[in-house]
PDB file of C-alpha atoms in Angstrom:
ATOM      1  CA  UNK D   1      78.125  11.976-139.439  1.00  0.00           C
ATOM      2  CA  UNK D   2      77.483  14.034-142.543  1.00  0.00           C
ATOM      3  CA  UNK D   3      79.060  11.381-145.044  1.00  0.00           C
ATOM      4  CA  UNK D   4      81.104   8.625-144.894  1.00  0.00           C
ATOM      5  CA  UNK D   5      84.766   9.277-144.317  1.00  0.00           C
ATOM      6  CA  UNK D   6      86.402   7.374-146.710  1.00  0.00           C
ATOM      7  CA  UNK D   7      85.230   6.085-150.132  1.00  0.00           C
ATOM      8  CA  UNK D   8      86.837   2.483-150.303  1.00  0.00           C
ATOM      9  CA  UNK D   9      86.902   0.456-153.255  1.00  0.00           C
ATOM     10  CA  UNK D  10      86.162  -2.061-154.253  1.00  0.00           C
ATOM     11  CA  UNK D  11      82.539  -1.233-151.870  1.00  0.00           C
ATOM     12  CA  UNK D  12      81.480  -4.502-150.879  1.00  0.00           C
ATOM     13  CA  UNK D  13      83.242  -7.384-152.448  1.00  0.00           C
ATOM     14  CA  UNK D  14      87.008  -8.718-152.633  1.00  0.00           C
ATOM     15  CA  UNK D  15      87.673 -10.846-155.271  1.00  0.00           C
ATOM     16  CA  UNK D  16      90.882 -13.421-155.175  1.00  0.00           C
ATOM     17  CA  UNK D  17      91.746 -14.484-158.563  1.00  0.00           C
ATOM     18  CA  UNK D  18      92.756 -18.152-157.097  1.00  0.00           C
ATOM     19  CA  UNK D  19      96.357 -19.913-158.799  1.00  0.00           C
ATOM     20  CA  UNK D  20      96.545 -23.317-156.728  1.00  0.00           C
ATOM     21  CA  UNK D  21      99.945 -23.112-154.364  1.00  0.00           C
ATOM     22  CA  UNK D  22     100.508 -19.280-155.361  1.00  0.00           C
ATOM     23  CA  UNK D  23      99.950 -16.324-153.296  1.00  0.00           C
ATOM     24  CA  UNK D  24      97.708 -14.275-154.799  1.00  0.00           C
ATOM     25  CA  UNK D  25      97.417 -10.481-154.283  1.00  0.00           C
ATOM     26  CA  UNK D  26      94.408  -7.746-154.858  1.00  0.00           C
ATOM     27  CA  UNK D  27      94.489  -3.620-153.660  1.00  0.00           C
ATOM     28  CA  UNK D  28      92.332  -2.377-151.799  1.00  0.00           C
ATOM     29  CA  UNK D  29      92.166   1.748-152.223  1.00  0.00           C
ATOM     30  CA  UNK D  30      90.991   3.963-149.563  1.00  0.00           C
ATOM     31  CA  UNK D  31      90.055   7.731-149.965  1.00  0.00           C
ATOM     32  CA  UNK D  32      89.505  10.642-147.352  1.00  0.00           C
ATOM     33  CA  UNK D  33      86.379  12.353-148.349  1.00  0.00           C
ATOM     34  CA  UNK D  34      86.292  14.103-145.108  1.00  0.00           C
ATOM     35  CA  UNK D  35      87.437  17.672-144.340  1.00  0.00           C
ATOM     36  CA  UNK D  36      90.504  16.169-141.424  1.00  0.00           C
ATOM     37  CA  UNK D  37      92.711  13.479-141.035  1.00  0.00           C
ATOM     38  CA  UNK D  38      91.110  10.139-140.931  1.00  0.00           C
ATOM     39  CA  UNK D  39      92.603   6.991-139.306  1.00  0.00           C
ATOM     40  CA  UNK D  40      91.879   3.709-140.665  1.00  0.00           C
ATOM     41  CA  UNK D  41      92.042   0.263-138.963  1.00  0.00           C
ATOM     42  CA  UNK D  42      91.680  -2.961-141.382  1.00  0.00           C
ATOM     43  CA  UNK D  43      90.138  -6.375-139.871  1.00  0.00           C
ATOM     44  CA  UNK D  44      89.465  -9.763-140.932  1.00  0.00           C
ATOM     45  CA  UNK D  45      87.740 -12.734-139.832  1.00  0.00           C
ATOM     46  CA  UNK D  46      90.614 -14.881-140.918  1.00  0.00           C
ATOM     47  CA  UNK D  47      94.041 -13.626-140.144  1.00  0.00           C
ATOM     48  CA  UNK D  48      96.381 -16.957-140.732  1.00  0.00           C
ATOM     49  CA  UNK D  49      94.728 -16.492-144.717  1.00  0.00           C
ATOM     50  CA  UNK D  50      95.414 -12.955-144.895  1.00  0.00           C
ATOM     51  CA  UNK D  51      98.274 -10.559-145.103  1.00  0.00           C
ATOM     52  CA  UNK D  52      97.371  -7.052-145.321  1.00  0.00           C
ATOM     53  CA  UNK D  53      99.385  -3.567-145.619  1.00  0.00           C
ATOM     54  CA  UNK D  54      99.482  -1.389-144.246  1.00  0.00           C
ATOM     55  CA  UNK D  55      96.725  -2.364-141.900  1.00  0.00           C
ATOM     56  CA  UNK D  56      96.729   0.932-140.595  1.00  0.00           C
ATOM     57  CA  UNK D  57      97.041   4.636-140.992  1.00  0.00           C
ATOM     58  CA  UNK D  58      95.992   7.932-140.911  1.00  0.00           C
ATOM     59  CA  UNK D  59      95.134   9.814-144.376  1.00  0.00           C
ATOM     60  CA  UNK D  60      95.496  13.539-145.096  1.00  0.00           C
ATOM     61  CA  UNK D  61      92.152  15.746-146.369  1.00  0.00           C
ATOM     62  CA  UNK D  62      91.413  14.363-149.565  1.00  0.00           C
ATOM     63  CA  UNK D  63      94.473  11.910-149.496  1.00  0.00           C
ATOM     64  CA  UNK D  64      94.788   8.244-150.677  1.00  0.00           C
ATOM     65  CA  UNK D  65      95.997   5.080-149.656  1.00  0.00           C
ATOM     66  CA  UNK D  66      96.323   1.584-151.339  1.00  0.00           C
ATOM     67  CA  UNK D  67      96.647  -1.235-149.078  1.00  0.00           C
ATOM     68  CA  UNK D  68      97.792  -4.782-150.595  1.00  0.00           C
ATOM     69  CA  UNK D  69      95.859  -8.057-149.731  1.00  0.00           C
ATOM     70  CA  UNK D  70      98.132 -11.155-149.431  1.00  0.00           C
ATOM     71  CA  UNK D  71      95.774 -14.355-150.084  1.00  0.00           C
ATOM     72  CA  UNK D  72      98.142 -16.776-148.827  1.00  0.00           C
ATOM     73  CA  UNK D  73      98.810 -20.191-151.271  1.00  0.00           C
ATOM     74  CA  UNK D  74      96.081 -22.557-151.204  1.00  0.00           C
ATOM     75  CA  UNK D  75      96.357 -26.605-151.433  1.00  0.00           C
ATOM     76  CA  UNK D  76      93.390 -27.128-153.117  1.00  0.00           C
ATOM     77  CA  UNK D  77      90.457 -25.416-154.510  1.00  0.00           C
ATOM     78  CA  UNK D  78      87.562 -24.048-152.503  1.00  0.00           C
ATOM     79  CA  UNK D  79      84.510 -26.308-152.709  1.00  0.00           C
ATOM     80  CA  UNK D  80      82.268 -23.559-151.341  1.00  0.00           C
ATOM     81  CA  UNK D  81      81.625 -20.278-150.931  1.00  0.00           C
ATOM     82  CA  UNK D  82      84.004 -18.388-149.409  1.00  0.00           C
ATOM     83  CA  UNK D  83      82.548 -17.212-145.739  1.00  0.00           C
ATOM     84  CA  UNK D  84      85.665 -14.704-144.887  1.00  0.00           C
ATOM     85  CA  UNK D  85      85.356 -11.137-144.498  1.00  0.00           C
ATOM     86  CA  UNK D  86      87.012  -7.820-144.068  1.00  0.00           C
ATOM     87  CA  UNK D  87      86.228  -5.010-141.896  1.00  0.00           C
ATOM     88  CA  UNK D  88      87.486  -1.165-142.171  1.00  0.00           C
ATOM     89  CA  UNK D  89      86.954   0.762-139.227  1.00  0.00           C
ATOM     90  CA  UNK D  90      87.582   4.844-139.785  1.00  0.00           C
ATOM     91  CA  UNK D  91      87.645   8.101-137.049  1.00  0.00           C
ATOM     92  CA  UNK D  92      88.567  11.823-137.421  1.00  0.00           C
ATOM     93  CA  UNK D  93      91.554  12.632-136.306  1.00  0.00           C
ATOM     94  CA  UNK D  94      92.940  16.035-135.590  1.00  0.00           C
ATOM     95  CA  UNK D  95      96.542  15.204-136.921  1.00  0.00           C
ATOM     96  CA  UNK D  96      99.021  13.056-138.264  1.00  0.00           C
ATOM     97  CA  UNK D  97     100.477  11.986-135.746  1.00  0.00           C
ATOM     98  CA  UNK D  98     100.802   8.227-134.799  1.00  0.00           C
ATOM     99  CA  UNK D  99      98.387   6.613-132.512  1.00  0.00           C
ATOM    100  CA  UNK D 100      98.558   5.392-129.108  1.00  0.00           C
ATOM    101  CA  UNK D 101      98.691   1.314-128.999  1.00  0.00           C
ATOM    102  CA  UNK D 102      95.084   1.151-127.117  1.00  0.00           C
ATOM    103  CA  UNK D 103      93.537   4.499-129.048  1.00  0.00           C
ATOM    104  CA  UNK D 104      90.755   2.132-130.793  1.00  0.00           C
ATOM    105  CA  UNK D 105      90.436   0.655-128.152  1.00  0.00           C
ATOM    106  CA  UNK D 106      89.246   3.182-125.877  1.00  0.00           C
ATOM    107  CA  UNK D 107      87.778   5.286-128.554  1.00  0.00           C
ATOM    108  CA  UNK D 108      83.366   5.209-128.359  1.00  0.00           C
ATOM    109  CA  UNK D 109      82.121   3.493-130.075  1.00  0.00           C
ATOM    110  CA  UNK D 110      79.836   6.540-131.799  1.00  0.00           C
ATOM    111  CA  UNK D 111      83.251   7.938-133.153  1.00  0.00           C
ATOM    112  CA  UNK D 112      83.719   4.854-135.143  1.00  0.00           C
ATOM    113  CA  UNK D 113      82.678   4.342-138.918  1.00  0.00           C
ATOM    114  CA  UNK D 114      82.368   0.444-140.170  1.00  0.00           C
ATOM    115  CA  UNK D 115      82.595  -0.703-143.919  1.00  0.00           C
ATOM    116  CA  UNK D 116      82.470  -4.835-144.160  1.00  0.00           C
ATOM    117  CA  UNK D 117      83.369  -6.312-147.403  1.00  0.00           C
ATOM    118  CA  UNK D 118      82.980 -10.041-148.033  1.00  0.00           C
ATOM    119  CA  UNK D 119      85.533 -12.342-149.954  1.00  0.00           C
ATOM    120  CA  UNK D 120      85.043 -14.510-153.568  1.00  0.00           C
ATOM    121  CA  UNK D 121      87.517 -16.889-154.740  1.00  0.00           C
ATOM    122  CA  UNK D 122      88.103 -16.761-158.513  1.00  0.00           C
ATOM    123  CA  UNK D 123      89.333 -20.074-159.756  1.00  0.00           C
ATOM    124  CA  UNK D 124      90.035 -21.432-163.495  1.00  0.00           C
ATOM    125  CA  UNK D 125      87.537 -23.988-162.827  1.00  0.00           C
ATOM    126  CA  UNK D 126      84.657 -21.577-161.561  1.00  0.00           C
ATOM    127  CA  UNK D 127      81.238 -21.907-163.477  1.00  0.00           C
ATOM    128  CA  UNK D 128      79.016 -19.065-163.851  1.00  0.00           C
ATOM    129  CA  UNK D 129      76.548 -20.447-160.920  1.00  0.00           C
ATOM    130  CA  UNK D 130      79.216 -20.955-158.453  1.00  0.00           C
ATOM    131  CA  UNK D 131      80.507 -17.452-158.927  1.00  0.00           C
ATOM    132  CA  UNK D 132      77.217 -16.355-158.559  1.00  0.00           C
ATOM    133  CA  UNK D 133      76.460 -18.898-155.351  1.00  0.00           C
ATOM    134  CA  UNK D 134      79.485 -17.212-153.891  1.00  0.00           C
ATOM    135  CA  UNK D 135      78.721 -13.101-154.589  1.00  0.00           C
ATOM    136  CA  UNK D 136      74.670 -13.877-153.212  1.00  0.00           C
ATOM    137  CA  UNK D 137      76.692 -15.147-150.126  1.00  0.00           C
ATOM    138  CA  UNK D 138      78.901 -12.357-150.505  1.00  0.00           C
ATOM    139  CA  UNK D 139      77.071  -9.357-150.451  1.00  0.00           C
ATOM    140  CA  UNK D 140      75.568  -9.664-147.047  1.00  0.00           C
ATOM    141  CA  UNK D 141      76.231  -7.393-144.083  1.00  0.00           C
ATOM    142  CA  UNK D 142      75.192  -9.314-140.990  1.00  0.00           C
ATOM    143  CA  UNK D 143      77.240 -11.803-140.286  1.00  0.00           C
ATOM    144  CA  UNK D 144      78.268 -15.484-142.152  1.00  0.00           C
ATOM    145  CA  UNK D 145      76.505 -18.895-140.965  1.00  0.00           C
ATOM    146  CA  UNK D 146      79.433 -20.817-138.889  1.00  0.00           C
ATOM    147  CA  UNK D 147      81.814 -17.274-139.078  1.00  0.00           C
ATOM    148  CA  UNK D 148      83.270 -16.328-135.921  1.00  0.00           C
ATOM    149  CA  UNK D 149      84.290 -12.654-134.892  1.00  0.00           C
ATOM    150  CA  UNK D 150      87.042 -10.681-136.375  1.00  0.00           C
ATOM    151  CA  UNK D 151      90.661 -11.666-135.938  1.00  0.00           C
ATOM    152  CA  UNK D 152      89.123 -15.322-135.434  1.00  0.00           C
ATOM    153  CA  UNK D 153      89.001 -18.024-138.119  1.00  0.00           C
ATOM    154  CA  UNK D 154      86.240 -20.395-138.679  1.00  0.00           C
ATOM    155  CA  UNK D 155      86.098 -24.098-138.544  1.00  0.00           C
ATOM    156  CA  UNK D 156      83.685 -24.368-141.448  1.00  0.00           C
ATOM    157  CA  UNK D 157      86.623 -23.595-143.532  1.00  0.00           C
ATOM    158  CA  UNK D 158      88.459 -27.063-142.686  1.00  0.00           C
ATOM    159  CA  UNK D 159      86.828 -28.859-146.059  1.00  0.00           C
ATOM    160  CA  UNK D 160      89.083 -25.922-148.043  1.00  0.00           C
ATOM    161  CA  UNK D 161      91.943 -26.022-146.000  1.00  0.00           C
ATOM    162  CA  UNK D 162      93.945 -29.110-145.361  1.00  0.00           C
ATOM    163  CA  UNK D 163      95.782 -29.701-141.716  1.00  0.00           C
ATOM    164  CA  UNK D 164      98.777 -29.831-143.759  1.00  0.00           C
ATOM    165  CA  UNK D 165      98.657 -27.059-145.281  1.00  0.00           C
ATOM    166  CA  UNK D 166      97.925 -24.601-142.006  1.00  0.00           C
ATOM    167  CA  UNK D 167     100.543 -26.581-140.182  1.00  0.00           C
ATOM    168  CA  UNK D 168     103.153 -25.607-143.257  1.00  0.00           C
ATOM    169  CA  UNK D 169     101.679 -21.776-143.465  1.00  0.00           C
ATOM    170  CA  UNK D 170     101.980 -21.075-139.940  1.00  0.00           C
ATOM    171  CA  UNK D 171     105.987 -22.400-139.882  1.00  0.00           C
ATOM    172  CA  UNK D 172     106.196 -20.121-143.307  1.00  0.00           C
ATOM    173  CA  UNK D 173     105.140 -17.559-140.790  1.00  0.00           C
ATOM    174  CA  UNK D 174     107.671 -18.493-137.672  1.00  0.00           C
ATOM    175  CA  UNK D 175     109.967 -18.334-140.195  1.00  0.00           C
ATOM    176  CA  UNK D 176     108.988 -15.173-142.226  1.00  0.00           C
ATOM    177  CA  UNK D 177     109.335 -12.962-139.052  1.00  0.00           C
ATOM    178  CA  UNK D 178     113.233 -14.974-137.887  1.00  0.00           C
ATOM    179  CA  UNK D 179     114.223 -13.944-140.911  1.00  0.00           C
ATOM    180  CA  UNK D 180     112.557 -10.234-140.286  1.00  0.00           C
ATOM    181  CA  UNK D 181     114.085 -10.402-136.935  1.00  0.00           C
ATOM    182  CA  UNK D 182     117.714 -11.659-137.837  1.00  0.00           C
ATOM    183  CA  UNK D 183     117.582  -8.791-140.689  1.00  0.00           C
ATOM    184  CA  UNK D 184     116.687  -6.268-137.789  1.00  0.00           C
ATOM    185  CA  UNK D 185     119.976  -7.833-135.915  1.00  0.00           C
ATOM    186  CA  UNK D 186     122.253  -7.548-138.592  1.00  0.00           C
ATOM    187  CA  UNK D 187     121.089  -3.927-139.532  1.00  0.00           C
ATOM    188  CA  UNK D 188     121.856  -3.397-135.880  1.00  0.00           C
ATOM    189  CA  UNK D 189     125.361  -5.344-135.895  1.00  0.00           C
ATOM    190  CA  UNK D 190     126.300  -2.985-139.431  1.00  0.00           C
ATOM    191  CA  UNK D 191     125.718   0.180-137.680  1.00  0.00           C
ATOM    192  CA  UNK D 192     127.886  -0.906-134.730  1.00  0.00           C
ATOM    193  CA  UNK D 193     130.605  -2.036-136.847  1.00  0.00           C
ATOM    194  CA  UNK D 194     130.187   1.117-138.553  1.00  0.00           C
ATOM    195  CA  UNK D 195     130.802   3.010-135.685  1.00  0.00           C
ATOM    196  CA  UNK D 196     133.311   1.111-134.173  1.00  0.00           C
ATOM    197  CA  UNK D 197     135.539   1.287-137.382  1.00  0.00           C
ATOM    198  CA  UNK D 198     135.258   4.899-137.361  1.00  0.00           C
ATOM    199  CA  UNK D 199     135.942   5.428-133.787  1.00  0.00           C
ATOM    200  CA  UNK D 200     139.091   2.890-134.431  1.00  0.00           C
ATOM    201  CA  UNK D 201     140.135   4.832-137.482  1.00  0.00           C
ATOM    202  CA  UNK D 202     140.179   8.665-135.567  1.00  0.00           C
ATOM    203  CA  UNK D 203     141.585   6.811-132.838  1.00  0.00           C
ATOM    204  CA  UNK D 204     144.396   5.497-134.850  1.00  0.00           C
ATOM    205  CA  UNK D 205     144.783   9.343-136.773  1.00  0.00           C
ATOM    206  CA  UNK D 206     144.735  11.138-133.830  1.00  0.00           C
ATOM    207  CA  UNK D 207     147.306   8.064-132.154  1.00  0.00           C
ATOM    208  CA  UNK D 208     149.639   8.382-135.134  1.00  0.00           C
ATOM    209  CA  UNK D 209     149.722  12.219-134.658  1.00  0.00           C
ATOM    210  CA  UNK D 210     151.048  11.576-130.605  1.00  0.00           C
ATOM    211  CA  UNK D 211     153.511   8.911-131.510  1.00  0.00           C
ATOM    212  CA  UNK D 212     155.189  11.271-134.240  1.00  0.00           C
ATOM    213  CA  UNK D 213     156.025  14.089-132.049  1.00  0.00           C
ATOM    214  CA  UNK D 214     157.058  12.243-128.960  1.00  0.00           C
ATOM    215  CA  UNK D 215     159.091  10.019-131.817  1.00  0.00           C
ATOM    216  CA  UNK D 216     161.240  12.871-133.073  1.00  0.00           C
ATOM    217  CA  UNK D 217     161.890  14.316-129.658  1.00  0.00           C
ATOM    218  CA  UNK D 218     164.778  12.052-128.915  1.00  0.00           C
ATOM    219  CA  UNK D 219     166.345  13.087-132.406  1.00  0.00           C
ATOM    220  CA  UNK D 220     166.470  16.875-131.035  1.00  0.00           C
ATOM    221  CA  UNK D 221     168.293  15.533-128.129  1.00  0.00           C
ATOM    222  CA  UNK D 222     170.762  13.078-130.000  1.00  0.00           C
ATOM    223  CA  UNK D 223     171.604  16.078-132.719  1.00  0.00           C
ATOM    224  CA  UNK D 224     171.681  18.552-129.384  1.00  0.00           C
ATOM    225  CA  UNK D 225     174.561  15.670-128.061  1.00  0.00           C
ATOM    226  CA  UNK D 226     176.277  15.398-130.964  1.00  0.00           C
ATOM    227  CA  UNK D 227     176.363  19.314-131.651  1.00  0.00           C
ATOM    228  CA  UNK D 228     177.508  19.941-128.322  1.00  0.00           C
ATOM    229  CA  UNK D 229     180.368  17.212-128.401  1.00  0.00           C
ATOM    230  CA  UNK D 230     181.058  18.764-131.824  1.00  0.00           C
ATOM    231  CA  UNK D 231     181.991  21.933-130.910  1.00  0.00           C
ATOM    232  CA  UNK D 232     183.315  20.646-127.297  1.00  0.00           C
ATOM    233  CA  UNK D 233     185.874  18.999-129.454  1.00  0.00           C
ATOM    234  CA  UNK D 234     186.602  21.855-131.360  1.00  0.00           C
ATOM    235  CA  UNK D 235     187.335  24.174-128.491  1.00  0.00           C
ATOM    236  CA  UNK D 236     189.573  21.441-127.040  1.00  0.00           C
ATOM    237  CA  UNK D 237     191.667  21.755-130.651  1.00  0.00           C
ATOM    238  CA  UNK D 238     191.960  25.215-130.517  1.00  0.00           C
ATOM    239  CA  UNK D 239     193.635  25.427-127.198  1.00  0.00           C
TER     240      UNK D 239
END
């Protein structure tokens, strides 16, 4: 390829300013330097710490897109070096248009353009070598001593992480997307009711319209009676 085909920033590093038991939560800008589309597709090597979007997209010619990092509470601070890490795969597209499920996955590999970018923790309680400890970790490429793949989190990280906390983060999450999915049902139920209402309403217009003119028909027929026996009378009289 002639260039890269986005310019990302920050280029190699993510840094989490760390707030014990708080969320904490950094941007992460992508631009398209190329002359098309470009898709993007955001990975990490530790997806229960992580919540990022979008995590993906496709971005116009020379259009921008800031994605939001979600470092998710922590119990305790990190005694080491932080060993996670983020990877942005990018293609040329020829349009807008959204992406088959499986498209990465069948795309060659050739077609593909990687950026990694490693992860620091920034805590109150950081000295200058530590920070520094962590960013020479940091700032390599090739991959992290006791890191697994991407999408797959490492059991080096258990001295950070308590049990208890990854046992209360992953109900957080059972119960983040209930609540998602209730909201999606009751969206659902609103629009129904909606509907319904307003097919009960023209219902009842259009009902009330019937019932009026079939209503006043026998009042024709009674005056008709009583008109007729009116002037019957009256004929009777004059005789």
């Amino acid at each position: 390829m002639a260039g890269p085909l986005l310019r990302i920033t920050p280029e190699k590093v993510i840094e989490f300013p760390v707030v014990l038991f708080s969320s904490s939560t950094v941007e992460l800008h992508l631009e398209n330097t190329a002359d098309t589309f470009v898709a993007f597709k955001i990975k990490t090597t530790a997806p229960k710490s992580y919540l990022v979007r979008p995590s993906t997209g496709i971005i116009p010619r020379g259009g921008k897109e800031v994605v939001h990092i979600v470092l998710q509470p922590l119990s305790e601070e990190p005694t080491r070096p932080c060993s996670d890490r983020f990877l942005i795969q990018s293609t040329a597209v020829s349009s807008d248009a959204p992406l088959a499920r499986d498209y990465w996955q069948t795309l060659d590999r050739d077609r593909i353009e990687d950026t990694r970018l490693s992860v620091v923790y920034r805590t109150s309680s950081s000295s200058g070598d530590h920070v520094g400890g962590a960013m020479g970790a940091a700032d390599g490429n090739g991959p992290s001593s006791g890191r697994g793949g991407y999408g797959g989190a490492s059991s080096s990280q258990g001295g950070s992480y308590s049990a208890d906390l990854k046992s209360r983060y992953d109900q957080l999450v059972e119960y983040a997307l209930a609540l998602e999915r209730h909201k999606d049902e009751l969206v659902k139920e609103n629009e129904a009711l909606k509907a319904q209402i307003g097919r009960k309403g023209a219902a009842q217009k259009s009902g009330g319209m019937g019932v009026f003119e079939l209503w006043h028909i026998p009042v024709y027929i009674f005056i008709g009676v009583v008109i007729w026996y009116f002037f019957g009378r009256s004929a009777e009289v004059t005789k």
